[in-house]
CSV table of C-alpha atoms in Angstrom, one decimal:
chain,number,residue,atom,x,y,z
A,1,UNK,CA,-0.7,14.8,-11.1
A,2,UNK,CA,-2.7,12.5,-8.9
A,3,UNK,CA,-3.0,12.5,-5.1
A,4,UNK,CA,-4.5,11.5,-2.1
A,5,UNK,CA,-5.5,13.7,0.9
A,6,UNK,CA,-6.6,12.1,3.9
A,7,UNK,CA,-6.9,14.8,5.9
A,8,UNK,CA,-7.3,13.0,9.3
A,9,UNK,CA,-4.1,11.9,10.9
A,10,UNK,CA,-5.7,10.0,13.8
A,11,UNK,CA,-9.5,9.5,14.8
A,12,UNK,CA,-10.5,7.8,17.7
A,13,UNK,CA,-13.9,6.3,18.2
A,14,UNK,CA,-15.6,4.6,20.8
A,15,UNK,CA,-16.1,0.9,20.6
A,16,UNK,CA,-20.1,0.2,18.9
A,17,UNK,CA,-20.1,3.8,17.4
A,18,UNK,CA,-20.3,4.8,13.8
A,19,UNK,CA,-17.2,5.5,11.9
A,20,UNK,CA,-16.0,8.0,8.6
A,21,UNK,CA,-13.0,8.4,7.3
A,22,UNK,CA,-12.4,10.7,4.6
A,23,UNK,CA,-10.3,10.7,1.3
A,24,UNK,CA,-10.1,13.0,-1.1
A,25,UNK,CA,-8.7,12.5,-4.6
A,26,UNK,CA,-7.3,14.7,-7.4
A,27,UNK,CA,-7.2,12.6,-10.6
A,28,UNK,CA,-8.1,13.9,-14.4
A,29,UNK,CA,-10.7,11.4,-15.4
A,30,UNK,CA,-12.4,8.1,-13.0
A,31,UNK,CA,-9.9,6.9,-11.0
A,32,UNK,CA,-9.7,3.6,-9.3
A,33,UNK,CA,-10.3,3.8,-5.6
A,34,UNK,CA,-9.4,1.4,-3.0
A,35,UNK,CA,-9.0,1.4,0.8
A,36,UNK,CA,-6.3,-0.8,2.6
A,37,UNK,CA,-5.8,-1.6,6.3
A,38,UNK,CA,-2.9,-2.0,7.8
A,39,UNK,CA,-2.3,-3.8,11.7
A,40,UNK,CA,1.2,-3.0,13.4
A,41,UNK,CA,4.4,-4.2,11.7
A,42,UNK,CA,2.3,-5.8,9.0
A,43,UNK,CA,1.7,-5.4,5.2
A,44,UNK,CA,-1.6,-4.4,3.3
A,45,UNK,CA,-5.1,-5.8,3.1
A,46,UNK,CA,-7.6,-4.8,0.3
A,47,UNK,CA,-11.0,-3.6,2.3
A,48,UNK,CA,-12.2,-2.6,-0.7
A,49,UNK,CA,-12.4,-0.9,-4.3
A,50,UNK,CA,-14.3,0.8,-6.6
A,51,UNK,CA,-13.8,0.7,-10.5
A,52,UNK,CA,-16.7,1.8,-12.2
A,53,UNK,CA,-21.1,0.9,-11.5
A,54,UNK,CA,-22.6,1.7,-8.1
A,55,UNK,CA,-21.3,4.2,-6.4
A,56,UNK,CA,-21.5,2.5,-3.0
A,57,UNK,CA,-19.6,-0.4,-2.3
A,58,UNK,CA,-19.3,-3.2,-0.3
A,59,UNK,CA,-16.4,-4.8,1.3
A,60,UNK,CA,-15.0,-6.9,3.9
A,61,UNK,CA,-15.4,-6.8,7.7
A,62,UNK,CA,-18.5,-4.6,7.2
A,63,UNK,CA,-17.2,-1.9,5.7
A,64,UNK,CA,-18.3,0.5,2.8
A,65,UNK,CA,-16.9,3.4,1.0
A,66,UNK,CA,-18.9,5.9,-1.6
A,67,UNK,CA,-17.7,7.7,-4.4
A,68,UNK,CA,-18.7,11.0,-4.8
A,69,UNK,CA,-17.8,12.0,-8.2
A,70,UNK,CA,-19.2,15.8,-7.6
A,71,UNK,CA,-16.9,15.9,-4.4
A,72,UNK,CA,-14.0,13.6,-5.0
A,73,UNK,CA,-14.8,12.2,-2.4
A,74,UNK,CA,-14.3,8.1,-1.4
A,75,UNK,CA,-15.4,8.4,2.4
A,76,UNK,CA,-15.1,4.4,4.4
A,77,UNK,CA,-17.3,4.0,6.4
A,78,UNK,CA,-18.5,1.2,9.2
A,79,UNK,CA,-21.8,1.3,11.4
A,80,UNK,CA,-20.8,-0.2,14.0
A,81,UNK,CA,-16.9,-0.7,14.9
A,82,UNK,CA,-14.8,-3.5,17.0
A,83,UNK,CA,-12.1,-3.0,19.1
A,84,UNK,CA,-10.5,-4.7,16.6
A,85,UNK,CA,-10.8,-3.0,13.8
A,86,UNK,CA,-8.3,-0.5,15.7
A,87,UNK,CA,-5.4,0.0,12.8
A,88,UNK,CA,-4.4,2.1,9.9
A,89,UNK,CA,-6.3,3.2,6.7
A,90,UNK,CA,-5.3,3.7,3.5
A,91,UNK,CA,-6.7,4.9,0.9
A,92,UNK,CA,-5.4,4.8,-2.7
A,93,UNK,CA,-6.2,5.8,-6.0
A,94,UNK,CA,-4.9,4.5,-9.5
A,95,UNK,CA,-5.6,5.6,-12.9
A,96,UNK,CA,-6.8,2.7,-15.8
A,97,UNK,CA,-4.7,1.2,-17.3
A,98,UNK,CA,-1.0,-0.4,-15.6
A,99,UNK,CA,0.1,2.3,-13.7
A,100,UNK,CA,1.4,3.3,-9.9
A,101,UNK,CA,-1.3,3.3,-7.0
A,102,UNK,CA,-0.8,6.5,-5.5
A,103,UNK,CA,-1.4,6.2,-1.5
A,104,UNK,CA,-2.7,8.8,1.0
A,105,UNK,CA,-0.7,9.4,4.2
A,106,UNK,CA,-3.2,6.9,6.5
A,107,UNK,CA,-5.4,7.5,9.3
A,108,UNK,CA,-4.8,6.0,12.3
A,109,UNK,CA,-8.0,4.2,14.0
A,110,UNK,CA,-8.1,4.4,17.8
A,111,UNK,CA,-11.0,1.8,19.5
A,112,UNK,CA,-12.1,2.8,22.7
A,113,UNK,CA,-13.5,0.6,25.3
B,1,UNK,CA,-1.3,-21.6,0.4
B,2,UNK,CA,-0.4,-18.8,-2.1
B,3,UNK,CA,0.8,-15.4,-1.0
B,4,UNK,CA,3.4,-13.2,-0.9
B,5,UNK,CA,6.5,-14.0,1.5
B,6,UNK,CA,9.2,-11.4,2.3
B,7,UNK,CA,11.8,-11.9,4.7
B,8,UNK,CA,13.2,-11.2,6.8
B,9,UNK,CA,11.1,-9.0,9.3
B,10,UNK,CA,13.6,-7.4,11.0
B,11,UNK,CA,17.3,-6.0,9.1
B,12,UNK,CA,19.5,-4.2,10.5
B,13,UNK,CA,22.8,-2.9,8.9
B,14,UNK,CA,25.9,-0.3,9.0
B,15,UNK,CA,26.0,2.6,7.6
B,16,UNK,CA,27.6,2.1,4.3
B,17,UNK,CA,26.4,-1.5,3.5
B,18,UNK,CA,24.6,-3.0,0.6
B,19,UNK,CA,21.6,-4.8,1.9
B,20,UNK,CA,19.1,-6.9,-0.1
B,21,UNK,CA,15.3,-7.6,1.1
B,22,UNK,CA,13.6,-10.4,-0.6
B,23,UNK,CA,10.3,-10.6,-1.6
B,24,UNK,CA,8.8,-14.4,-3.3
B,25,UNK,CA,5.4,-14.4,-4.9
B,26,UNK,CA,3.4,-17.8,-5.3
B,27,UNK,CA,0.5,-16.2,-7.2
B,28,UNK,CA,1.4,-16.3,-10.7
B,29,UNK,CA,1.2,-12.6,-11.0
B,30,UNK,CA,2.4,-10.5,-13.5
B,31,UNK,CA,3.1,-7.5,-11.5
B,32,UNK,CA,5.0,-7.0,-8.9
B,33,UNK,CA,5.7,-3.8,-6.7
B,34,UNK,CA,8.1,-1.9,-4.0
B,35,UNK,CA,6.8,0.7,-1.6
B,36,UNK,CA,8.7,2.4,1.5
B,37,UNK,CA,6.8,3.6,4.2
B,38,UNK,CA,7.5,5.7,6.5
B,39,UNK,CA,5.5,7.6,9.4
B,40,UNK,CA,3.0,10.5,8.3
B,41,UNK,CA,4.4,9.5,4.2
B,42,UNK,CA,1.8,6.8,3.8
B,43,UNK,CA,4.0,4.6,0.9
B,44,UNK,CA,5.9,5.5,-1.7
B,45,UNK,CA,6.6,3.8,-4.7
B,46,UNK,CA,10.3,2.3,-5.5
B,47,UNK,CA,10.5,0.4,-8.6
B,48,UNK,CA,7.9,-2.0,-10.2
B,49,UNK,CA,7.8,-4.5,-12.6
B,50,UNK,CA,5.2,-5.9,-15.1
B,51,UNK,CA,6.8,-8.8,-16.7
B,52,UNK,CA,10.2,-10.7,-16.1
B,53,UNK,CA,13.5,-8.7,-17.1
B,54,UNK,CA,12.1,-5.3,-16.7
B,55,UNK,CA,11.0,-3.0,-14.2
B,56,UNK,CA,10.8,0.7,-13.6
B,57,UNK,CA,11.6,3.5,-11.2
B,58,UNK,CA,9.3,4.9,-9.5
B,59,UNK,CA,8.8,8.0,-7.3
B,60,UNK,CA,11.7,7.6,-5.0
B,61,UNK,CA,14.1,5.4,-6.8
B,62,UNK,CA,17.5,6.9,-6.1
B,63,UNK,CA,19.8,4.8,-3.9
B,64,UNK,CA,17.6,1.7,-5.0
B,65,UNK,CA,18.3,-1.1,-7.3
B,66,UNK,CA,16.1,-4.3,-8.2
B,67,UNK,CA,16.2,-7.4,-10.8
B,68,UNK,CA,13.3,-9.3,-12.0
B,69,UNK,CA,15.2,-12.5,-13.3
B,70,UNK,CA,12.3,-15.0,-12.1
B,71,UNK,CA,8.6,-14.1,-12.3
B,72,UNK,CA,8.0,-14.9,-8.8
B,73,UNK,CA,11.4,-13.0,-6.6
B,74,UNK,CA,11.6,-9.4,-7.0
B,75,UNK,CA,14.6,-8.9,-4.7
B,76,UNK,CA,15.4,-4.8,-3.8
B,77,UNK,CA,18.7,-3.9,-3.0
B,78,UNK,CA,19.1,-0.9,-0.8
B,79,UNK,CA,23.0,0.5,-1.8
B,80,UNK,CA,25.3,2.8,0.2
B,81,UNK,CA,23.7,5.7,-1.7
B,82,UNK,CA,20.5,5.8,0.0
B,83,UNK,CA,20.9,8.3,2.0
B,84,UNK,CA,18.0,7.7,5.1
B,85,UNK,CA,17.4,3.8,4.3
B,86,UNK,CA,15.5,3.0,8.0
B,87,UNK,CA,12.0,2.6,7.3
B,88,UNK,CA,9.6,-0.2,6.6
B,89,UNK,CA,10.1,-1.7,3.3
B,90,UNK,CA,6.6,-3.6,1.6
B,91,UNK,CA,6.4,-5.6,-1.5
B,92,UNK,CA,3.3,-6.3,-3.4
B,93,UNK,CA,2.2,-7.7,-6.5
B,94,UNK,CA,-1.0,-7.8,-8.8
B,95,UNK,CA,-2.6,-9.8,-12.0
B,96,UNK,CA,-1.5,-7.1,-14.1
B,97,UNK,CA,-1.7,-3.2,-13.1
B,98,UNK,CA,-2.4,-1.9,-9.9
B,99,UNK,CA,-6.5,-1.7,-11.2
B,100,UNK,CA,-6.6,-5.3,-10.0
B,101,UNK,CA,-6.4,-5.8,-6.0
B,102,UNK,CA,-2.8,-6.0,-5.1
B,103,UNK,CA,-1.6,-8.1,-2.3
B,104,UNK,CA,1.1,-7.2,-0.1
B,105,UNK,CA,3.5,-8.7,2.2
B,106,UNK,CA,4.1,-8.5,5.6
B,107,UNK,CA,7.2,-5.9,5.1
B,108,UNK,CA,10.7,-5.8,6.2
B,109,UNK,CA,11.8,-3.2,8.7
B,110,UNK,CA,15.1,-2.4,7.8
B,111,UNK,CA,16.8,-0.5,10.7
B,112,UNK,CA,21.0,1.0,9.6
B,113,UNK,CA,23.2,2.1,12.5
């Protein structure tokens, strides 16, 4: 069965510092990857997501994830972060085809001044 | 503007009670999606459908019931046989399959005393 490990519940980094968060996958074949972000009481946003091509991809508010195939691996990433980019991240995976995202249990992104 | 609308934000019920959460799509999407979430579980899939007059359970099912009569209301209705209902209750919905981004709403925290 697929899953999702994210195996860091809460990371906190200092505002204008680099950022990783990791995701690890278990899935038979090339799975479709995605991270969401999630603010407070609210639903869902699609940062990004990778299907198939270049390994590296881009998404929105300056963020980028790579797929490591030989590590099953789909770390995001950010150069730089903003206090308010401060939330939680999500980080999915989904098989081709019409079937159920499977979600990993979030990391929680602390900004500090 | 199109998007997904769920209301209303905040629920709350007795023990015992029926209770149904609305969720209205104005994106023409085939697909459309319940999760729970709850902290440290990430989400978990309810029921989904992929096309009007059918849907199917997913992981965590039991105590849950949904219709798709309309293409664009997916209405979940959380029975008496749930047996922890509190939690934060998300509908989303895609194009077709979750391989396509999937858009969420802003959730309905449903609180039972």
């Amino acid at each position: 069965a697929q899953s999702v490990t994210q195996p860091d519940i809460h990371i906190t980094v200092s505002e204008g510092a680099s950022l990783e968060l990791r995701c690890n996958y278990s899935y038979g074949a090339t799975p479709y990857l995605f991270w969401y972000v999630q603010s407070p009481g609210q639903g869902l946003q699609l940062l990004l997501k990778y299907f198939s091509g270049d390994t590296l991809v881009q998404g929105i508010k300056g963020f980028e994830a790579e797929f490591k195939r030989s590590q099953s691996s789909f770390n995001l990433r950010k150069p730089s972060v903003h206090w308010s980019d401060a939330a939680e991240y999500f980080c999915a995976v989904g098989p081709t085809g019409f079937q159920k995202l499977v979600f990993g249990t979030g990391t929680r992104l602390l900004v500090s001044p | 503007d199109g998007g997904i609308t769920q209301s209303p934000k905040y629920l709350f019920r007795k023990e015992g009670q029926n209770v149904t959460l609305s969720c209205e799509q104005n994106l023409n999407h085939d697909a459309m999606y319940w999760y729970r979430q709850d902290p440290g579980q990430g989400l978990r899939l309810i029921y989904y459908s992929q096309i009007v007059n059918d849907f199917q359970k997913g992981d965590i099912a039991e105590g849950y019931s949904v219709s798709r009569e309309k293409k664009e209301s997916f209405p979940l209705t959380v029975t008496s046989a749930q047996k922890n209902p509190t939690a934060f209750y998300l509908c989303a919905s895609s194009i077709e399959g979750m391989n396509t981004e999937a858009f969420f709403g802003q959730g309905t925290r449903l609180t039972v005393v």
